[in-house]
Coordinates of N, CA and C in Angstrom, one line a residue:
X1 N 18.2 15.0 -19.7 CA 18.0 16.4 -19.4 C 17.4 16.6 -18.0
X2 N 18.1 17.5 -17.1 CA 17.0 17.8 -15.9 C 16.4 19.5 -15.7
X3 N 16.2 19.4 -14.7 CA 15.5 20.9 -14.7 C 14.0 20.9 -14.7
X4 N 13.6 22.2 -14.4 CA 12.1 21.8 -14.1 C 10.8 21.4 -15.4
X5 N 11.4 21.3 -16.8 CA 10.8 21.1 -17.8 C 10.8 19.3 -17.7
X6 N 11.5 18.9 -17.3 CA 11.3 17.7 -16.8 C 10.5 17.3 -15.8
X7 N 10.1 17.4 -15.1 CA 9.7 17.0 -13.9 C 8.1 16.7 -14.3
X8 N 8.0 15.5 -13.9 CA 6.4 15.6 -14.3 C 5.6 15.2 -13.0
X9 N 6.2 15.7 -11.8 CA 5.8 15.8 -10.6 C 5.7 16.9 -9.6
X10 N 4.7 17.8 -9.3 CA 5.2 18.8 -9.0 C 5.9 19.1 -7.6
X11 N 6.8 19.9 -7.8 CA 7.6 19.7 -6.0 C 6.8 19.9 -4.8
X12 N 5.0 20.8 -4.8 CA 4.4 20.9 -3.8 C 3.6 19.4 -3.3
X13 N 3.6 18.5 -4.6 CA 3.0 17.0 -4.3 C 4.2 16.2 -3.1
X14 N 5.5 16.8 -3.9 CA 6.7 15.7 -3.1 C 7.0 16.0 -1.8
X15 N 6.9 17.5 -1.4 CA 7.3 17.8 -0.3 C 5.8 17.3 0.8
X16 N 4.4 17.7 0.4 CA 3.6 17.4 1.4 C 3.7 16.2 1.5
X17 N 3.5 14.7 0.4 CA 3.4 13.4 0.8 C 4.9 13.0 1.9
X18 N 6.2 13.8 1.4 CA 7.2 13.3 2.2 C 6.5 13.8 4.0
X19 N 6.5 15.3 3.9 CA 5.8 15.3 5.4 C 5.1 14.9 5.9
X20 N 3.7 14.3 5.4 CA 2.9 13.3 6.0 C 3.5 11.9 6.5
X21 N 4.5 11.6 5.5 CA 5.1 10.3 5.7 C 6.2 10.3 7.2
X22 N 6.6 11.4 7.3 CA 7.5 11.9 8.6 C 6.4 12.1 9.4
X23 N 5.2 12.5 9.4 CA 4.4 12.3 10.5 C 3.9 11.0 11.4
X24 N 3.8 10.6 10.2 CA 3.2 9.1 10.1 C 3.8 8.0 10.6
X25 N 5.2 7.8 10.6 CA 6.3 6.9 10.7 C 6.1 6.8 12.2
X26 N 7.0 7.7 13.1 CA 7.0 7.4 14.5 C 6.1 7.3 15.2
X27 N 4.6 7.8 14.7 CA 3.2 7.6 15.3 C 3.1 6.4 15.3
X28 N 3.0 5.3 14.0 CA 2.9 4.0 13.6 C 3.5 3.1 14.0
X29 N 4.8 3.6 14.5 CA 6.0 2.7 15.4 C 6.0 2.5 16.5
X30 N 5.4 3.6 17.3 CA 5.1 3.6 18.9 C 4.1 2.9 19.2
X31 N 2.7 3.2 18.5 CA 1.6 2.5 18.4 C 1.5 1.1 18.2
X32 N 1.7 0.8 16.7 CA 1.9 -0.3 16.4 C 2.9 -1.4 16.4
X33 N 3.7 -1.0 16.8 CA 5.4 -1.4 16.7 C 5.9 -1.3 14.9
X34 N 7.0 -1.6 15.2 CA 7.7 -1.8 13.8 C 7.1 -2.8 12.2
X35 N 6.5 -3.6 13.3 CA 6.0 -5.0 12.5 C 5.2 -4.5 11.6
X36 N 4.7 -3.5 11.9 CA 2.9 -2.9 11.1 C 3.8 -2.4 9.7
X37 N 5.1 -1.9 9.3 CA 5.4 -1.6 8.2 C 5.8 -2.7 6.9
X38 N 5.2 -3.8 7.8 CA 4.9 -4.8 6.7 C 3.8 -5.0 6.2
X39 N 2.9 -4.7 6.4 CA 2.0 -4.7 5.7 C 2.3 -4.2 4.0
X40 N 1.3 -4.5 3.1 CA 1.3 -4.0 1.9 C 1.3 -2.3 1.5
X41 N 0.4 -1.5 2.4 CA 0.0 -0.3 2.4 C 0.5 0.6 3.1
X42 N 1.5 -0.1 4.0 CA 2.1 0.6 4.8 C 4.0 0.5 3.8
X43 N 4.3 -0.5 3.4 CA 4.9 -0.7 2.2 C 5.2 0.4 0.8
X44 N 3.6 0.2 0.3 CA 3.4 1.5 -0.4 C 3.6 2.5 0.1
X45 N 2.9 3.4 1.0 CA 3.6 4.6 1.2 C 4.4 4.5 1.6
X46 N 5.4 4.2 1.9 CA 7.0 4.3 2.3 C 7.9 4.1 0.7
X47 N 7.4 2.9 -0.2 CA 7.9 3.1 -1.4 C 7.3 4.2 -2.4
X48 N 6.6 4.8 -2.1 CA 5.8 5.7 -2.9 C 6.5 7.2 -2.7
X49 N 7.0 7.4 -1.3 CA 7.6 8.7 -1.0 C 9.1 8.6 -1.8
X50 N 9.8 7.3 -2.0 CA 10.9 7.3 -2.9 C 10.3 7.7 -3.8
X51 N 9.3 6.8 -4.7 CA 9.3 6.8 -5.9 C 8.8 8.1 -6.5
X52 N 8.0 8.7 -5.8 CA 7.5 10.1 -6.0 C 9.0 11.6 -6.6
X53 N 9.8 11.1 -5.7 CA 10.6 11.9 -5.6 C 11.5 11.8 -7.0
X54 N 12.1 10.8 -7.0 CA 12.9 10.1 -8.3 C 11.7 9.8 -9.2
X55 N 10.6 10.1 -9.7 CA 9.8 9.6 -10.3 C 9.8 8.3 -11.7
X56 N 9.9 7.6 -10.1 CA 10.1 6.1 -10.9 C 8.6 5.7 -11.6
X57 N 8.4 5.5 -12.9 CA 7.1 4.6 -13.2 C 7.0 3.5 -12.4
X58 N 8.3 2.8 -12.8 CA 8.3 1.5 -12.3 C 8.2 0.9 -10.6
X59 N 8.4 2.1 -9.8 CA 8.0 2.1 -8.1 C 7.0 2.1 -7.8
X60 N 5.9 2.9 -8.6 CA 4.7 3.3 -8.8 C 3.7 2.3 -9.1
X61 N 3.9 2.0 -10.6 CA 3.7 0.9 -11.1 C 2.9 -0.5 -9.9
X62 N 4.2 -0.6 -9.7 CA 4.4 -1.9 -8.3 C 4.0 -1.7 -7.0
X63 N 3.6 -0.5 -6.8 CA 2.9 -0.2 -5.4 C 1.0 0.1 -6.2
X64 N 0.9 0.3 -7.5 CA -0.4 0.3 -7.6 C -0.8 -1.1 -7.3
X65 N -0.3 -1.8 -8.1 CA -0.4 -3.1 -8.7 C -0.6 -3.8 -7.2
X66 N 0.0 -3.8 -6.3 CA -0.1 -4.5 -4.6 C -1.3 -4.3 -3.9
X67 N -1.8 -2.6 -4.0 CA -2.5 -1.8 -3.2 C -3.6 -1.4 -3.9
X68 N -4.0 -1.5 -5.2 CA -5.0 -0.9 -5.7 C -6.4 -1.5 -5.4
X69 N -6.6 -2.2 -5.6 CA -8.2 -3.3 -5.3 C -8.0 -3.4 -3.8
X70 N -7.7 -3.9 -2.6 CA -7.7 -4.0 -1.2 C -8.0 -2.9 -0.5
X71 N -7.5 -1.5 -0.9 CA -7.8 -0.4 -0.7 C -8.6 0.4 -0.9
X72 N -8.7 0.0 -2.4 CA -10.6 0.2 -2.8 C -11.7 -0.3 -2.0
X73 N -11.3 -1.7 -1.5 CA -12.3 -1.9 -0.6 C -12.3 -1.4 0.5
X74 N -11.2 -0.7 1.1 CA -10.9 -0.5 2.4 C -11.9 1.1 2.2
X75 N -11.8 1.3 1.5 CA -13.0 2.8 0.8 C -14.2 2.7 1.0
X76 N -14.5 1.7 0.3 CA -16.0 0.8 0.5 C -16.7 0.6 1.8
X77 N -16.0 -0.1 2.7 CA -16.0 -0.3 3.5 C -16.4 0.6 4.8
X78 N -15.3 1.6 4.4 CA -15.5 3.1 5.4 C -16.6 3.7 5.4
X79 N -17.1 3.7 3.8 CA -18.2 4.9 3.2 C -19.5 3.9 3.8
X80 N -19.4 2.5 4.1 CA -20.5 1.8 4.2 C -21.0 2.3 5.4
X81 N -19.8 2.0 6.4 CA -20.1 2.1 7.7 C -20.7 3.4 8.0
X82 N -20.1 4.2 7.4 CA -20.5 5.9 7.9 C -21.9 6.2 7.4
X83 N -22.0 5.4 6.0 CA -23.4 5.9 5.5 C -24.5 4.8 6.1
X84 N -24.4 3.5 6.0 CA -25.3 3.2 6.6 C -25.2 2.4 8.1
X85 N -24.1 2.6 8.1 CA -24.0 1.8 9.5 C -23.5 0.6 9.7
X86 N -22.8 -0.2 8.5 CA -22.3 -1.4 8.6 C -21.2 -1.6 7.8
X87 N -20.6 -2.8 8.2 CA -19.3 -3.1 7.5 C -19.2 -3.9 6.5
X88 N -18.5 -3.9 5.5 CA -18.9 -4.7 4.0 C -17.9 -5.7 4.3
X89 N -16.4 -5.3 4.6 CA -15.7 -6.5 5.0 C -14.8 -6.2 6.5
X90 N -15.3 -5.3 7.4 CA -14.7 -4.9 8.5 C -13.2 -4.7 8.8
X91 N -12.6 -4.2 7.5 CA -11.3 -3.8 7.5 C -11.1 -2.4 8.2
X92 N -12.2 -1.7 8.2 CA -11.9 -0.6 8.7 C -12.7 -0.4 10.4
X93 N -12.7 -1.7 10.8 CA -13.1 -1.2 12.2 C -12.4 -0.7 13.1
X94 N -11.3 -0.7 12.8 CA -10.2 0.1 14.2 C -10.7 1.8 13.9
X95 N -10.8 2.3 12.6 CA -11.0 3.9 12.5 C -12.1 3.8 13.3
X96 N -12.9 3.1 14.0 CA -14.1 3.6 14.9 C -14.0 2.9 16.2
X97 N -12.4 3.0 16.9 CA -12.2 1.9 18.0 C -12.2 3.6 19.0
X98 N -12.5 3.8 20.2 CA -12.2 4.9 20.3 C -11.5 4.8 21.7
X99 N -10.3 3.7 21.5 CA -9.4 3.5 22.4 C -8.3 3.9 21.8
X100 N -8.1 4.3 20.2 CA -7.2 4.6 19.3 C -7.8 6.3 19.3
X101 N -6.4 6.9 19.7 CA -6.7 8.4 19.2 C -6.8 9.0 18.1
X102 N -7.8 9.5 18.1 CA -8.6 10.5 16.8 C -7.6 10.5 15.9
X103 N -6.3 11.4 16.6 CA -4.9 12.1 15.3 C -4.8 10.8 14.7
X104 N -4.4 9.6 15.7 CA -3.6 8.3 14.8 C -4.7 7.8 13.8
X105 N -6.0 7.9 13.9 CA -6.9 7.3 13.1 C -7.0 8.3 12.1
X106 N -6.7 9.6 12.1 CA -6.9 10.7 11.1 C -5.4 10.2 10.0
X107 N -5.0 9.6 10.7 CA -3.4 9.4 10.0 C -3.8 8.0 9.4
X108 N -4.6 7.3 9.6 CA -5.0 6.1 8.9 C -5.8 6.4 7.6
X109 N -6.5 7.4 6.8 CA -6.8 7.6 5.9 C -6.0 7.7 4.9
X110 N -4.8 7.7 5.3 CA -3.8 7.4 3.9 C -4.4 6.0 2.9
X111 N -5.0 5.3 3.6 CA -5.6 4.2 2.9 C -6.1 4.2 2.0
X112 N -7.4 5.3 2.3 CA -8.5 5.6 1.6 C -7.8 6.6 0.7
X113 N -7.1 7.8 0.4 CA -6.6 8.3 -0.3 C -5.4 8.1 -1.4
X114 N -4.3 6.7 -0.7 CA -3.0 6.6 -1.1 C -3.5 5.7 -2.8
X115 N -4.4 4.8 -2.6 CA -4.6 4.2 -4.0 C -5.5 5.3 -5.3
X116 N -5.4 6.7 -5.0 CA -6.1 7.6 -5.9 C -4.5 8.3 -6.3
X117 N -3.8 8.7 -5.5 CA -2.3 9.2 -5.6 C -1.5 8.5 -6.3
X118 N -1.6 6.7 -6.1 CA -0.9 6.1 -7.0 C -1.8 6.4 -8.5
X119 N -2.5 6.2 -9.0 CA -3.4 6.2 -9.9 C -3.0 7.7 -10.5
X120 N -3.1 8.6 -9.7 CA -2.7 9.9 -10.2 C -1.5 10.4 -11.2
X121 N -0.6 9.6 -10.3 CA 1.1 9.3 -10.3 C 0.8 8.6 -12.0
X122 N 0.5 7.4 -11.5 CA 0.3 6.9 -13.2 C 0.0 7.6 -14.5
X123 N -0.7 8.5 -14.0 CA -1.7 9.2 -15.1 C -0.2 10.0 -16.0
X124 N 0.7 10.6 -14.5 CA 1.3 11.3 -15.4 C 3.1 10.6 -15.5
X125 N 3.3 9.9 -15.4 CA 4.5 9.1 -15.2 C 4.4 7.5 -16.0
X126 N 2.7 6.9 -16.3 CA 2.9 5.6 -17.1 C 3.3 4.8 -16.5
X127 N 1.9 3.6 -16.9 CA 2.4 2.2 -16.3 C 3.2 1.5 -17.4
X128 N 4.1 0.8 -16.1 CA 5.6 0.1 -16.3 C 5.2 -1.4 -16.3
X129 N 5.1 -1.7 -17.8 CA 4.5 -3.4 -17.9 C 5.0 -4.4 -16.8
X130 N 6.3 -4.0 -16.5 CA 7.2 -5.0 -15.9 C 6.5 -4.9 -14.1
X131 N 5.5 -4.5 -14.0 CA 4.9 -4.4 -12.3 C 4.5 -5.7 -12.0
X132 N 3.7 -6.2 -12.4 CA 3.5 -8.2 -12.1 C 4.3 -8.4 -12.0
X133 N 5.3 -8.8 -12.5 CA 6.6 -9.6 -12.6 C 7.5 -9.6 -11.9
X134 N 7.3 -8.0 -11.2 CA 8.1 -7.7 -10.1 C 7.6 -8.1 -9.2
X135 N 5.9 -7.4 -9.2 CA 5.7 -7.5 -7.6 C 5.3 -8.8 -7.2
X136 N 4.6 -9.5 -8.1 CA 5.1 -11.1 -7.5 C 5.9 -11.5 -6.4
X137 N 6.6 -11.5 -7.0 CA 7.5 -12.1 -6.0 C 8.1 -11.5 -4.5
X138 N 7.7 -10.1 -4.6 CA 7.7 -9.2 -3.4 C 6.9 -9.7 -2.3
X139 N 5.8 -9.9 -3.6 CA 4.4 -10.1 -2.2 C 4.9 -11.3 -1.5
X140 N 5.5 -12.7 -2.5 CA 5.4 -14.0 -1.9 C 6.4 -13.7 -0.5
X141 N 7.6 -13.4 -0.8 CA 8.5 -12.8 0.3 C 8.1 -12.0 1.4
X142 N 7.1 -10.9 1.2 CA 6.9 -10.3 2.5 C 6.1 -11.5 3.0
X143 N 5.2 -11.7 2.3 CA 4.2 -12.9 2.8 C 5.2 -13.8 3.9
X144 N 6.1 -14.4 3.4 CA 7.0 -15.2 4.5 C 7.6 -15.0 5.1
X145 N 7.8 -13.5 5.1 CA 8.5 -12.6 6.6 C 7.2 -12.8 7.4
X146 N 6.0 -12.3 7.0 CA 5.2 -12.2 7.9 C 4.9 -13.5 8.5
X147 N 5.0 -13.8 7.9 CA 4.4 -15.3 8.7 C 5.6 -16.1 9.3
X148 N 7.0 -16.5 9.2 CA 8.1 -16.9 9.7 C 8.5 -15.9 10.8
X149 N 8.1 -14.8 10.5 CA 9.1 -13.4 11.5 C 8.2 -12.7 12.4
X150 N 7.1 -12.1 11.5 CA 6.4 -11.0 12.4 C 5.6 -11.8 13.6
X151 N 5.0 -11.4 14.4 CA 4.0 -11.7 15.5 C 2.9 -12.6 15.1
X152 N 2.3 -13.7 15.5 CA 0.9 -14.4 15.4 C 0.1 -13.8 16.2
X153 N -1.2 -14.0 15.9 CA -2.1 -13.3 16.7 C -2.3 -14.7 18.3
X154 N -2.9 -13.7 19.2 CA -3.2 -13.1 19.6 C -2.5 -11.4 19.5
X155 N -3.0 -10.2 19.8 CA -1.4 -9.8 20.3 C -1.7 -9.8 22.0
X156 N -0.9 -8.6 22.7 CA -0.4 -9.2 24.2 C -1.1 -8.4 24.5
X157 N -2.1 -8.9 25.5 CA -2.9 -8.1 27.0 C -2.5 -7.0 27.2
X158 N -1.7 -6.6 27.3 CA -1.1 -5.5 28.0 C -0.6 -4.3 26.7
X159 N -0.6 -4.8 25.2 CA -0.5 -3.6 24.1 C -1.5 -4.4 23.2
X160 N -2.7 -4.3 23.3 CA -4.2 -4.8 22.4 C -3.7 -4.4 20.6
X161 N -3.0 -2.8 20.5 CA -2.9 -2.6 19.3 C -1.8 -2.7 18.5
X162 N -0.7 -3.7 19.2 CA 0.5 -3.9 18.6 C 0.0 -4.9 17.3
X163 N 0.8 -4.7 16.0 CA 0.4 -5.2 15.0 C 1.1 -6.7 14.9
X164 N -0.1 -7.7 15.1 CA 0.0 -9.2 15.0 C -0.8 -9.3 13.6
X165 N -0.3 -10.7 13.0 CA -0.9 -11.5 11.7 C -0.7 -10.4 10.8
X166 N -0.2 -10.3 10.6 CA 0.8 -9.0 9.1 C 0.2 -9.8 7.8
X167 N -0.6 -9.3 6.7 CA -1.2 -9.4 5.9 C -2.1 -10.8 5.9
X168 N -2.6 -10.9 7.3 CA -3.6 -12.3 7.8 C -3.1 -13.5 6.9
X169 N -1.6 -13.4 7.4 CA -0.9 -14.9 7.0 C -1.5 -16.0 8.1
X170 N -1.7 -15.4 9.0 CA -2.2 -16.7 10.6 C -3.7 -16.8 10.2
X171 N -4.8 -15.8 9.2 CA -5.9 -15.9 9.4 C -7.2 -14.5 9.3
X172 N -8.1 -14.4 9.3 CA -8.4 -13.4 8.9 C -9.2 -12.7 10.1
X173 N -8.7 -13.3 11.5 CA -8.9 -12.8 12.8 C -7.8 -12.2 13.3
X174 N -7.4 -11.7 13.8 CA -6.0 -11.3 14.1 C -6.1 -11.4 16.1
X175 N -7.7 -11.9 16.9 CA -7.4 -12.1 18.2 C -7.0 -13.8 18.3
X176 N -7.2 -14.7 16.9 CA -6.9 -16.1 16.8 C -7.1 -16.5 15.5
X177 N -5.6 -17.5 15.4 CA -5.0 -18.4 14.5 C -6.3 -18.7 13.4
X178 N -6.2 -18.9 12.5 CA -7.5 -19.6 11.4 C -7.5 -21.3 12.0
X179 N -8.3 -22.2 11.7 CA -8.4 -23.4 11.9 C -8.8 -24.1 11.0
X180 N -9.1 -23.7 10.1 CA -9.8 -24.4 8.8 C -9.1 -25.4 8.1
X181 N -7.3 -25.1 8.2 CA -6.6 -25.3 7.4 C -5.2 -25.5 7.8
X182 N -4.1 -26.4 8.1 CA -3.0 -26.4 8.2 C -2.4 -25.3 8.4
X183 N -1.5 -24.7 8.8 CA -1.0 -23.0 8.7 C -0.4 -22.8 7.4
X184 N 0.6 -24.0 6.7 CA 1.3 -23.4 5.6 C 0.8 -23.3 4.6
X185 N -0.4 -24.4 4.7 CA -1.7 -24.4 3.5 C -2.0 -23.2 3.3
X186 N -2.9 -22.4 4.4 CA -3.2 -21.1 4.5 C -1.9 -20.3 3.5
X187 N -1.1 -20.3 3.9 CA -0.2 -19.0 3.7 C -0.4 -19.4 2.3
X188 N -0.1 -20.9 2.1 CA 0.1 -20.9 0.1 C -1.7 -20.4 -0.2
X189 N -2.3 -20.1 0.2 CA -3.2 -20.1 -0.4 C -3.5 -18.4 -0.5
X190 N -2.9 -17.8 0.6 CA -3.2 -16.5 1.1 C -2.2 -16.1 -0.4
X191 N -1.0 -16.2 -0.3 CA -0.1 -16.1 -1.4 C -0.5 -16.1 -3.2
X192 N -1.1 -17.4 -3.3 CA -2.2 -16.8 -4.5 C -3.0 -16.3 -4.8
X193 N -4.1 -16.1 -3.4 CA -5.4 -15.2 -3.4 C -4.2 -13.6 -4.1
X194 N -3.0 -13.6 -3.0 CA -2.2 -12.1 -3.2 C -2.3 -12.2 -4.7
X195 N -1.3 -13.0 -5.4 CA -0.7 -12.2 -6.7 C -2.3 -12.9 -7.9
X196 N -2.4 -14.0 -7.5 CA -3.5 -14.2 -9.0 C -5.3 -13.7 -8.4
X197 N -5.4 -13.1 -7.3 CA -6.7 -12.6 -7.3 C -6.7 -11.1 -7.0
X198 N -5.7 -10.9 -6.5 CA -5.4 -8.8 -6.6 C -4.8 -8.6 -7.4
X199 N -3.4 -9.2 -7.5 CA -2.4 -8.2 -8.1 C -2.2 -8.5 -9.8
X200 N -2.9 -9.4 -10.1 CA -2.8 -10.0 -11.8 C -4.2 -9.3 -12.1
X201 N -5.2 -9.6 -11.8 CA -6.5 -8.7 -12.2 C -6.5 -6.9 -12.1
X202 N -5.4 -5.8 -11.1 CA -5.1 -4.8 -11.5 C -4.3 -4.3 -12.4
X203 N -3.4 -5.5 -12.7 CA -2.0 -5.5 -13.8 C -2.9 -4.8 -14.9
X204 N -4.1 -6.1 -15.4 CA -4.4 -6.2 -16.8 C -5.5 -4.9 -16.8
X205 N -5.9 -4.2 -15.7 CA -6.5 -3.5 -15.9 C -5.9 -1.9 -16.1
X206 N -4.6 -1.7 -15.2 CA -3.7 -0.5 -15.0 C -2.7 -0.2 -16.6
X207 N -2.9 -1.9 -17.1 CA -2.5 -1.9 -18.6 C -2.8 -1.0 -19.7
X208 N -4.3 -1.3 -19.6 CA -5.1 -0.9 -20.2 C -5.5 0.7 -20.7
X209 N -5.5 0.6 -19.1 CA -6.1 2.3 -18.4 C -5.0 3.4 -18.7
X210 N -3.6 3.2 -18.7 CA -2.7 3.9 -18.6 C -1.8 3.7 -20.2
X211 N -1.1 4.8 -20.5 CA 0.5 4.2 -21.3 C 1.4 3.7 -20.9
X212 N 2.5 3.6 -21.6 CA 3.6 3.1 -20.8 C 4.3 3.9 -20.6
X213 N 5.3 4.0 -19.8 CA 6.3 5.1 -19.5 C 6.9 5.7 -21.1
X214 N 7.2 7.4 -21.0 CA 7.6 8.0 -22.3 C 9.1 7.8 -22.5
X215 N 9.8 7.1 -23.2 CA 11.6 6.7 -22.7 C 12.1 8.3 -22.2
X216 N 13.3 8.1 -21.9 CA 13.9 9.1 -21.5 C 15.1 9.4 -23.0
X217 N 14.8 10.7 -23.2 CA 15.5 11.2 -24.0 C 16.6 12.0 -23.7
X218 N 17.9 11.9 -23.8 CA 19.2 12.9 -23.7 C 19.2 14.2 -24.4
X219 N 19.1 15.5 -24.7 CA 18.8 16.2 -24.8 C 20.6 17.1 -25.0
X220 N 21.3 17.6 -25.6 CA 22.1 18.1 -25.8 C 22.2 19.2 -24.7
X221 N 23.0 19.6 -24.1 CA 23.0 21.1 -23.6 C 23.3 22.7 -24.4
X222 N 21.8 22.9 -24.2 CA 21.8 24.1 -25.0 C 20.7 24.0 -26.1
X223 N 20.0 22.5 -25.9 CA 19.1 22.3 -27.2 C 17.7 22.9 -26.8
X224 N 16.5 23.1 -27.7 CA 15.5 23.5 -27.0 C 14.7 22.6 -27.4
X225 N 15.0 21.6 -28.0 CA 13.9 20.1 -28.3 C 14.6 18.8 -28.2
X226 N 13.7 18.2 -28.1 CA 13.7 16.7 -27.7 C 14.0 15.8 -26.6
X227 N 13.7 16.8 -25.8 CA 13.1 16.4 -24.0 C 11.8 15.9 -23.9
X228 N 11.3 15.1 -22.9 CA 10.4 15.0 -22.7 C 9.7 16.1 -21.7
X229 N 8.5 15.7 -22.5 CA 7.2 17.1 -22.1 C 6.9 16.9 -20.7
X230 N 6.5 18.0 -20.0 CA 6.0 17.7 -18.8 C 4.4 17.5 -19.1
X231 N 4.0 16.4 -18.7 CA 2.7 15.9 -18.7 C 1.8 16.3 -17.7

């Protein structure tokens, strides 16, 4: 059945996230180049403006499951620095680079807000058991774009903020390579830290926290029951 008794999204959520995302895009492209929409979070919002729309559990689901913990910290981190002056894991030092313009850094708080939206989304749409299983294997793949395709750090003198080391496959410096460790080592290791220390520890917790999606019911035309409720 469609119509707005369905919808368990409301159209003023879909239309503002889509226009932020139209804002967001060619700022992030110019700036950063293209490469930066590899990342995980930049990933998510771009699958999240799909899945918002078609309100997929399952899009949802798999963008919590990637982004939820990293982003949390990326919160943490912000509120540290503002409140007391320091950084917990310095992910958010560029929001206070003030070679980066105000607007583009105002447009970087999708971070801090996008993993509460997914969560939201959940609340009324249900997590989709099948998100580990999927996003696994997502993460290992972008992981080897990034690191076979995208830019190694340094980046180049002449553009400081083009996006090199896409999900710190080269390292957790992005002005120089890690040394600790062989490079491929690194990546297998960066690749497990991804799925069995973020994205398996939000699974079992998003399990928990949420239902599962409500099936979809066909609904006669003309019937006045057995649709699903708008939640």
């Amino acid at each position: 059945m469609t119509g707005a008794a369905t919808r368990r999204i409301p159209t003023w959520a879909k239309v503002s996230y889509t226009a932020f995302v139209a804002v967001l895009v060619p700022c992030y492209w110019v700036t950063y180049t293209p490469w930066n929409f590899l990342y995980f979070c930049d990933i998510a919002l771009l699958v999240t403006g799909v899945a918002i729309w078609i309100e997929s559990p399952l899009l949802v689901s798999m963008q919590a499951v990637a982004i939820t913990l990293p982003q949390i910290l990326w919160v943490i981190d912000l509120l540290c620095r503002l409140v007391a002056g320091v950084h917990v894991t310095g992910v958010t030092n560029y929001m206070f680079d003030p070679s980066l313009p105000l607007f583009l850094r105002g447009l970087s708080l999708f971070h801090g807000w996008l993993p509460f939206v997914l969560l939201w989304l959940l609340s009324r749409l249900g997590y989709d058991r099948r998100a580990l299983g999927l996003q696994a294997p997502v993460a290992v793949i972008v992981l080897l774009i990034s690191y076979l395709l995208a830019p190694a750090p340094p980046p180049p003198a002449l553009h400081p903020s083009w996006a090199v080391n896409i999900n710190y496959v080269y390292g957790l410096d992005d002005k120089h390579p890690q040394t600790w460790m062989p490079p491929p080592l690194w990546l297998l290791v960066v690749m497990a830290f991804n799925v069995i220390g973020l994205c398996a520890p939000t699974h079992f917790v998003l399990r928990r926290a949420f239902n599962a999606p409500a099936p979809i019911l066909n609904t006669p035309p003309g019937s006045s029951g057995g649709g699903r409720r708008d939640g």
